[in-house]
CSV table of C-alpha atoms in Angstrom, one decimal:
chain,number,residue,atom,x,y,z
C,57,MET,CA,0.0,0.0,0.0
C,58,ASP,CA,1.2,3.5,-0.9
C,59,VAL,CA,2.1,5.6,2.1
C,60,ARG,CA,-0.3,8.3,0.7
C,61,TYR,CA,-3.1,6.0,1.6
C,62,ILE,CA,-1.9,4.9,5.0
C,63,ASN,CA,-1.4,8.4,6.5
C,64,PRO,CA,-5.0,9.4,6.3
C,65,PHE,CA,-5.9,6.4,8.4
C,66,VAL,CA,-3.2,7.2,10.9
C,67,LYS,CA,-4.2,10.8,11.2
C,68,SER,CA,-7.9,10.0,11.4
C,69,ILE,CA,-7.5,7.4,14.2
C,70,ALA,CA,-5.4,9.8,16.3
C,71,ASN,CA,-7.9,12.6,15.7
C,72,THR,CA,-11.0,10.4,16.3
C,73,PHE,CA,-9.7,9.0,19.6
C,74,GLN,CA,-8.4,12.3,20.9
C,75,THR,CA,-11.6,14.1,20.1
C,76,MET,CA,-14.2,11.4,21.0
C,77,CYS,CA,-12.4,9.6,23.9
C,78,GLY,CA,-9.8,12.2,25.1
C,79,LEU,CA,-7.2,9.5,24.4
C,80,SER,CA,-3.8,10.0,22.9
C,81,ILE,CA,-2.6,7.2,20.6
C,82,ASN,CA,1.0,6.3,20.0
C,83,VAL,CA,0.9,4.7,16.6
C,84,GLU,CA,3.6,2.1,15.9
C,85,LYS,CA,5.1,1.4,12.4
C,86,PRO,CA,2.7,-0.5,10.1
C,87,GLN,CA,3.5,-4.2,9.6
C,88,LEU,CA,2.5,-6.4,6.8
C,89,LYS,CA,0.0,-8.9,8.1
C,90,SER,CA,1.2,-12.5,7.9
C,91,GLY,CA,-0.9,-15.4,9.2
C,92,ASP,CA,-4.0,-14.8,11.3
C,93,ASP,CA,-2.6,-12.6,14.2
C,94,PRO,CA,-3.6,-10.4,15.9
C,95,SER,CA,-6.7,-12.1,17.2
C,96,SER,CA,-9.4,-10.0,18.9
C,97,ASP,CA,-12.5,-10.3,21.0
C,98,VAL,CA,-14.4,-7.4,19.4
C,99,SER,CA,-13.7,-5.9,15.9
C,100,GLY,CA,-15.4,-2.9,14.2
C,101,VAL,CA,-15.1,-3.2,10.5
C,102,ILE,CA,-16.0,-0.7,7.7
C,103,GLY,CA,-15.8,-1.6,4.0
C,104,PHE,CA,-15.1,1.0,1.4
C,105,SER,CA,-15.4,1.0,-2.4
C,106,GLY,CA,-15.3,3.4,-5.4
C,107,ASP,CA,-11.9,4.3,-6.7
C,108,ALA,CA,-10.4,1.9,-4.2
C,109,ALA,CA,-11.9,-1.1,-2.5
C,110,GLY,CA,-11.0,-2.5,0.9
C,111,SER,CA,-11.7,-2.2,4.6
C,112,VAL,CA,-10.5,-0.8,7.8
C,113,ALA,CA,-10.9,-2.7,11.1
C,114,LEU,CA,-10.3,-1.8,14.7
C,115,LEU,CA,-9.3,-4.9,16.8
C,116,PHE,CA,-9.7,-4.9,20.5
C,117,ASN,CA,-9.6,-7.4,23.4
C,118,TYR,CA,-12.7,-7.0,25.7
C,119,ASP,CA,-10.8,-5.2,28.4
C,120,VAL,CA,-9.5,-2.4,26.2
C,121,ALA,CA,-12.7,-2.2,24.2
C,122,SER,CA,-14.7,-1.7,27.4
C,123,LYS,CA,-12.5,1.1,28.6
C,124,ILE,CA,-12.5,2.8,25.3
C,125,ALA,CA,-16.3,2.4,24.8
C,126,SER,CA,-16.8,3.8,28.3
C,127,ALA,CA,-14.6,6.8,27.5
C,128,PHE,CA,-16.5,7.3,24.2
C,129,ALA,CA,-20.0,7.1,25.8
C,130,GLY,CA,-19.1,9.0,29.0
C,131,THR,CA,-20.5,6.2,31.1
C,132,GLU,CA,-19.5,2.6,32.1
C,133,ILE,CA,-20.0,0.2,29.2
C,134,ASN,CA,-18.8,-3.4,29.1
C,135,GLU,CA,-19.3,-6.0,26.5
C,136,ASP,CA,-22.7,-7.0,27.8
C,137,HIS,CA,-24.1,-3.5,27.6
C,138,ASP,CA,-26.7,-2.7,24.9
C,139,ASP,CA,-24.6,0.1,23.5
C,140,PHE,CA,-21.3,-1.6,23.5
C,141,SER,CA,-21.3,-2.8,19.8
C,142,ASP,CA,-22.8,0.5,18.7
C,143,ALA,CA,-19.9,2.4,20.3
C,144,ILE,CA,-17.3,0.2,18.7
C,145,GLY,CA,-19.0,0.4,15.3
C,146,GLU,CA,-19.3,4.2,15.5
C,147,LEU,CA,-15.6,4.6,16.3
C,148,ALA,CA,-14.7,2.5,13.3
C,149,ASN,CA,-17.1,4.6,11.2
C,150,MET,CA,-15.5,7.8,12.4
C,151,VAL,CA,-12.0,6.6,11.6
C,152,ALA,CA,-13.1,5.5,8.1
C,153,GLY,CA,-15.0,8.7,7.5
C,154,GLY,CA,-12.1,10.8,8.7
C,155,ALA,CA,-9.6,9.0,6.4
C,156,LYS,CA,-12.0,9.2,3.4
C,157,ALA,CA,-12.1,13.0,3.7
C,158,GLN,CA,-8.3,13.1,3.4
C,159,PHE,CA,-7.7,11.0,0.4
C,160,GLU,CA,-6.4,13.2,-2.4
C,161,GLY,CA,-7.7,12.3,-5.9
C,162,LEU,CA,-9.6,9.2,-4.7
C,163,ASN,CA,-13.4,9.2,-4.7
C,164,ILE,CA,-14.5,6.5,-2.3
C,165,SER,CA,-17.6,5.8,-0.2
C,166,ILE,CA,-17.9,3.8,3.0
C,167,SER,CA,-20.3,1.0,4.1
C,168,LEU,CA,-22.1,0.6,7.4
C,169,PRO,CA,-20.1,-0.8,10.3
C,170,ASN,CA,-20.1,-4.5,11.1
C,171,VAL,CA,-19.1,-5.3,14.7
C,172,ILE,CA,-17.9,-8.8,15.4
C,173,ARG,CA,-17.9,-10.2,19.0
C,174,GLY,CA,-16.4,-13.5,20.0
C,175,LYS,CA,-13.3,-14.4,22.1
C,176,ASN,CA,-10.2,-14.7,20.0
C,177,HIS,CA,-11.6,-14.4,16.5
C,178,ASN,CA,-9.4,-13.6,13.5
C,179,LEU,CA,-10.0,-11.5,10.4
C,180,SER,CA,-8.5,-12.3,7.0
C,181,GLY,CA,-8.9,-11.0,3.5
C,182,SER,CA,-8.0,-12.5,0.1
C,183,LYS,CA,-4.4,-13.5,-0.6
C,184,SER,CA,-4.3,-11.1,-3.5
C,185,ALA,CA,-4.9,-8.1,-1.2
C,186,PRO,CA,-2.2,-7.7,1.4
C,187,ARG,CA,-3.1,-6.1,4.7
C,188,LEU,CA,-1.3,-3.8,7.1
C,189,ILE,CA,-1.5,-4.0,10.9
C,190,ILE,CA,-0.9,-0.8,12.9
C,191,PRO,CA,-0.5,-1.3,16.6
C,192,CYS,CA,-2.1,1.6,18.6
C,193,ASN,CA,-0.8,2.1,22.1
C,194,THR,CA,-2.9,4.1,24.6
C,195,ASP,CA,-3.1,4.6,28.4
C,196,MET,CA,-6.1,2.2,28.2
C,197,GLY,CA,-4.0,-0.5,26.5
C,198,THR,CA,-3.1,-1.6,23.0
C,199,PHE,CA,-5.4,-2.2,20.1
C,200,TYR,CA,-4.8,-2.7,16.4
C,201,MET,CA,-6.0,-1.1,13.2
C,202,GLU,CA,-6.0,-3.4,10.1
C,203,ILE,CA,-6.2,-1.9,6.7
C,204,GLY,CA,-6.6,-3.6,3.3
C,205,MET,CA,-6.9,-1.4,0.2
C,206,VAL,CA,-6.7,-2.0,-3.5
C,207,LEU,CA,-7.0,0.7,-6.2
C,208,THR,CA,-9.5,-0.1,-8.9
C,209,LYS,CA,-7.8,-0.9,-12.2
C,210,SER,CA,-8.7,2.3,-14.0
C,211,VAL,CA,-7.3,4.5,-11.1
C,212,ALA,CA,-4.1,2.3,-10.8
C,213,ALA,CA,-3.6,2.6,-14.6
C,214,SER,CA,-4.0,6.4,-14.6
C,215,GLN,CA,-1.5,6.8,-11.7
C,216,THR,CA,1.0,4.7,-13.5
C,217,ALA,CA,0.5,6.8,-16.6
C,218,ALA,CA,1.0,10.0,-14.6
C,219,VAL,CA,4.2,8.7,-13.1
C,220,GLY,CA,5.5,7.8,-16.6
C,221,ALA,CA,4.6,11.2,-18.0
C,222,SER,CA,6.5,13.0,-15.3
C,223,GLN,CA,9.8,11.1,-15.8
Q,47,MET,CA,-35.9,-3.2,3.7
Q,48,ASP,CA,-37.8,-3.0,0.5
Q,49,VAL,CA,-38.4,-6.4,-1.2
Q,50,ARG,CA,-36.9,-5.0,-4.4
Q,51,TYR,CA,-33.6,-5.0,-2.6
Q,52,ILE,CA,-33.9,-8.4,-1.0
Q,53,ASN,CA,-34.7,-10.4,-4.1
Q,54,PRO,CA,-31.4,-9.7,-5.9
Q,55,PHE,CA,-29.6,-11.3,-2.9
Q,56,VAL,CA,-31.9,-14.3,-2.9
Q,57,LYS,CA,-31.5,-14.8,-6.6
Q,58,SER,CA,-27.8,-14.3,-6.5
Q,59,ILE,CA,-27.1,-16.7,-3.6
Q,60,ALA,CA,-29.2,-19.5,-5.4
Q,61,ASN,CA,-27.4,-18.9,-8.6
Q,62,THR,CA,-23.9,-18.6,-7.1
Q,63,PHE,CA,-24.2,-21.8,-5.1
Q,64,GLN,CA,-25.8,-23.8,-7.9
Q,65,THR,CA,-23.1,-22.7,-10.4
Q,66,MET,CA,-20.0,-22.7,-8.2
Q,67,CYS,CA,-20.8,-25.6,-5.8
Q,68,GLY,CA,-23.5,-27.6,-7.6
Q,69,LEU,CA,-25.7,-27.0,-4.6
Q,70,SER,CA,-29.4,-26.2,-4.6
Q,71,ILE,CA,-30.5,-23.8,-1.9
Q,72,ASN,CA,-33.9,-23.8,-0.2
Q,73,VAL,CA,-34.2,-20.2,1.0
Q,74,GLU,CA,-36.5,-19.6,4.0
Q,75,LYS,CA,-38.5,-16.4,4.6
Q,76,PRO,CA,-36.3,-13.5,5.7
Q,77,GLN,CA,-36.5,-12.7,9.4
Q,78,LEU,CA,-35.7,-9.4,11.1
Q,79,LYS,CA,-32.6,-10.0,13.2
Q,80,SER,CA,-33.2,-9.4,16.9
Q,81,GLY,CA,-30.4,-10.0,19.4
Q,82,ASP,CA,-27.1,-11.6,18.4
Q,83,ASP,CA,-28.2,-14.9,16.8
Q,84,PRO,CA,-27.3,-16.7,14.7
Q,85,SER,CA,-23.7,-17.1,15.8
Q,86,SER,CA,-21.3,-18.6,13.4
Q,87,ASP,CA,-17.7,-20.1,13.2
Q,88,VAL,CA,-16.8,-18.5,9.9
Q,89,SER,CA,-18.4,-15.5,8.2
Q,90,GLY,CA,-17.7,-14.0,4.8
Q,91,VAL,CA,-18.6,-10.3,4.8
Q,92,ILE,CA,-18.8,-7.8,1.9
Q,93,GLY,CA,-19.6,-4.1,2.5
Q,94,PHE,CA,-21.2,-2.0,-0.2
Q,95,SER,CA,-21.7,1.7,-0.6
Q,96,GLY,CA,-22.8,4.3,-3.2
Q,97,ASP,CA,-26.6,4.9,-3.5
Q,98,ALA,CA,-27.0,2.4,-0.6
Q,99,ALA,CA,-24.7,1.5,2.2
Q,100,GLY,CA,-24.6,-1.8,4.0
Q,101,SER,CA,-23.2,-5.3,3.9
Q,102,VAL,CA,-24.1,-8.9,3.1
Q,103,ALA,CA,-22.6,-11.7,5.2
Q,104,LEU,CA,-22.7,-15.5,4.9
Q,105,LEU,CA,-22.6,-17.2,8.3
Q,106,PHE,CA,-21.5,-20.9,8.6
Q,107,ASN,CA,-20.6,-23.3,11.2
Q,108,TYR,CA,-17.2,-25.0,10.5
Q,109,ASP,CA,-18.8,-28.3,9.4
Q,110,VAL,CA,-21.1,-26.8,6.7
Q,111,ALA,CA,-18.4,-24.3,5.7
Q,112,SER,CA,-15.8,-27.1,5.1
Q,113,LYS,CA,-18.3,-29.0,3.0
Q,114,ILE,CA,-19.2,-26.0,0.9
Q,115,ALA,CA,-15.6,-24.8,0.5
Q,116,SER,CA,-14.6,-28.3,-0.6
Q,117,ALA,CA,-17.4,-28.3,-3.2
Q,118,PHE,CA,-16.4,-24.8,-4.4
Q,119,ALA,CA,-12.7,-25.8,-4.7
Q,120,GLY,CA,-13.2,-29.3,-6.0
Q,121,THR,CA,-10.9,-30.7,-3.4
Q,122,GLU,CA,-11.1,-31.4,0.4
Q,123,ILE,CA,-10.8,-28.1,2.3
Q,124,ASN,CA,-11.3,-27.8,6.1
Q,125,GLU,CA,-10.9,-24.8,8.3
Q,126,ASP,CA,-7.1,-25.3,8.7
Q,127,HIS,CA,-6.5,-25.3,5.0
Q,128,ASP,CA,-4.7,-22.4,3.5
Q,129,ASP,CA,-7.4,-21.8,0.9
Q,130,PHE,CA,-10.4,-22.1,3.3
Q,131,SER,CA,-10.8,-18.4,4.1
Q,132,ASP,CA,-10.3,-17.4,0.4
Q,133,ALA,CA,-13.0,-19.8,-0.7
Q,134,ILE,CA,-15.5,-18.4,1.8
Q,135,GLY,CA,-14.6,-14.8,0.9
Q,136,GLU,CA,-14.9,-15.5,-2.8
Q,137,LEU,CA,-18.4,-17.0,-2.3
Q,138,ALA,CA,-19.5,-13.9,-0.4
Q,139,ASN,CA,-17.9,-11.7,-3.1
Q,140,MET,CA,-19.8,-13.6,-5.8
Q,141,VAL,CA,-23.1,-13.3,-4.0
Q,142,ALA,CA,-22.6,-9.5,-3.5
Q,143,GLY,CA,-21.5,-9.0,-7.1
Q,144,GLY,CA,-24.4,-11.0,-8.4
Q,145,ALA,CA,-26.9,-9.0,-6.3
Q,146,LYS,CA,-25.3,-5.7,-7.3
Q,147,ALA,CA,-25.8,-6.5,-11.0
Q,148,GLN,CA,-29.5,-6.9,-10.4
Q,149,PHE,CA,-30.3,-3.7,-8.5
Q,150,GLU,CA,-32.5,-1.5,-10.7
Q,151,GLY,CA,-31.8,2.3,-10.4
Q,152,LEU,CA,-29.2,1.9,-7.7
Q,153,ASN,CA,-25.5,2.5,-8.4
Q,154,ILE,CA,-23.5,0.7,-5.7
Q,155,SER,CA,-20.0,-0.7,-5.5
Q,156,ILE,CA,-18.7,-3.4,-3.3
Q,157,SER,CA,-15.7,-3.7,-1.0
Q,158,LEU,CA,-13.2,-6.6,-0.6
Q,159,PRO,CA,-14.2,-9.6,1.5
Q,160,ASN,CA,-13.5,-9.9,5.2
Q,161,VAL,CA,-13.5,-13.5,6.5
Q,162,ILE,CA,-14.0,-13.9,10.2
Q,163,ARG,CA,-13.0,-17.1,11.9
Q,164,GLY,CA,-13.7,-18.0,15.6
Q,165,LYS,CA,-16.0,-20.4,17.3
Q,166,ASN,CA,-19.4,-18.9,18.0
Q,167,HIS,CA,-18.8,-15.3,17.0
Q,168,ASN,CA,-21.7,-12.8,16.4
Q,169,LEU,CA,-22.1,-10.0,14.0
Q,170,SER,CA,-24.1,-6.8,14.6
Q,171,GLY,CA,-24.6,-3.5,13.0
Q,172,SER,CA,-25.9,-0.2,14.3
Q,173,LYS,CA,-29.3,-0.1,15.9
Q,174,SER,CA,-30.5,2.4,13.3
Q,175,ALA,CA,-29.9,0.0,10.5
Q,176,PRO,CA,-32.1,-3.2,10.9
Q,177,ARG,CA,-30.8,-6.5,9.5
Q,178,LEU,CA,-32.4,-9.4,7.9
Q,179,ILE,CA,-31.5,-13.0,8.4
Q,180,ILE,CA,-32.3,-15.5,5.6
Q,181,PRO,CA,-31.8,-19.2,6.5
Q,182,CYS,CA,-30.4,-21.2,3.5
Q,183,ASN,CA,-31.0,-24.9,3.7
Q,184,THR,CA,-28.9,-27.2,1.5
Q,185,ASP,CA,-28.0,-30.9,1.4
Q,186,MET,CA,-24.7,-30.0,3.1
Q,187,GLY,CA,-26.5,-28.3,6.0
Q,188,THR,CA,-28.0,-24.9,6.9
Q,189,PHE,CA,-26.2,-21.6,6.8
Q,190,TYR,CA,-27.4,-18.0,7.0
Q,191,MET,CA,-27.3,-14.8,4.9
Q,192,GLU,CA,-27.4,-11.6,6.8
Q,193,ILE,CA,-28.2,-8.4,5.0
Q,194,GLY,CA,-28.2,-4.8,6.2
Q,195,MET,CA,-28.9,-2.0,3.7
Q,196,VAL,CA,-29.8,1.7,4.0
Q,197,LEU,CA,-30.5,4.0,1.0
Q,198,THR,CA,-28.5,7.2,1.0
Q,199,LYS,CA,-30.6,10.2,1.9
Q,200,SER,CA,-30.7,11.6,-1.6
Q,201,VAL,CA,-31.8,8.3,-3.1
Q,202,ALA,CA,-34.4,7.7,-0.4
Q,203,ALA,CA,-35.7,11.3,-0.9
Q,204,SER,CA,-36.0,10.9,-4.7
Q,205,GLN,CA,-37.9,7.6,-4.2
Q,206,THR,CA,-40.3,9.3,-1.8
Q,207,ALA,CA,-40.8,12.1,-4.3
Q,208,ALA,CA,-41.5,9.6,-7.1
Q,209,VAL,CA,-44.1,7.8,-5.0
Q,210,GLY,CA,-45.8,11.1,-4.2
Q,211,ALA,CA,-45.9,12.2,-7.8
Q,212,SER,CA,-47.5,9.0,-8.9
Q,213,GLN,CA,-50.3,9.3,-6.4
């Protein structure tokens, strides 16, 4: 993935969590996902499509998710609370929406959130679409952002043409 | 959800599984999802966006998923096989793509598949976007299709205006 498409997610997650949860995030270097790890207990996933197709997911264990959902809602929320999944889905939605607004020259739209709950589940995509894992360290614990993104063929071709023309 | 937007999914899942797995599906009546059920062991999820935002998910237990992935691949594939997640993701992708092609008057695009694995996980969306569960009975066992879909405001408004004008 081109760094131009990673930075919007990194900026958006920092901004979303600072604004909505009062939480500073120390974002580690993105790693290419290999195998199934990290596993998670609750994941908020948003798909996107248009000039690029893919998804962004936030992966939490229950303990960290409960603390963050509580900070977001301003009241104690654990994984059994009615509003728990909505809070995690809304955070994923805000991260995706914030990133989308920063993409230059890419017209993409985002889907509705899916929230997955289940101890130690794993996400995967297709082998042809590599994913990045970005560890996010906070005072409430570490969680992960997982991004997979593939430019549509026409956009990828026009970018290659533009690079060729400028050489 | 308007029946006009459910039928494309029903037709697409029947066509996809017949063509790709040689499997007939007896589709039960759609039910409004309440609570977390059904849980699943492996889920293939595709988001979509554009004139409508949402997602379609196929929910399997491991036993049914292994049988169906094996029929799809033409060789024995269980949940530990390297190609297992790809097979489930590709089936979800084909169901979404087939439905998309049948939407009349709606321009939507689809994301890349996410495949979730983990014994007894649950999917949920936001409370403001109800979901339908469609049980799919086959000779290999029962699985479920879960659909959530919301028209974008401009499309919903134009449809309301069209109904008003025709009255």
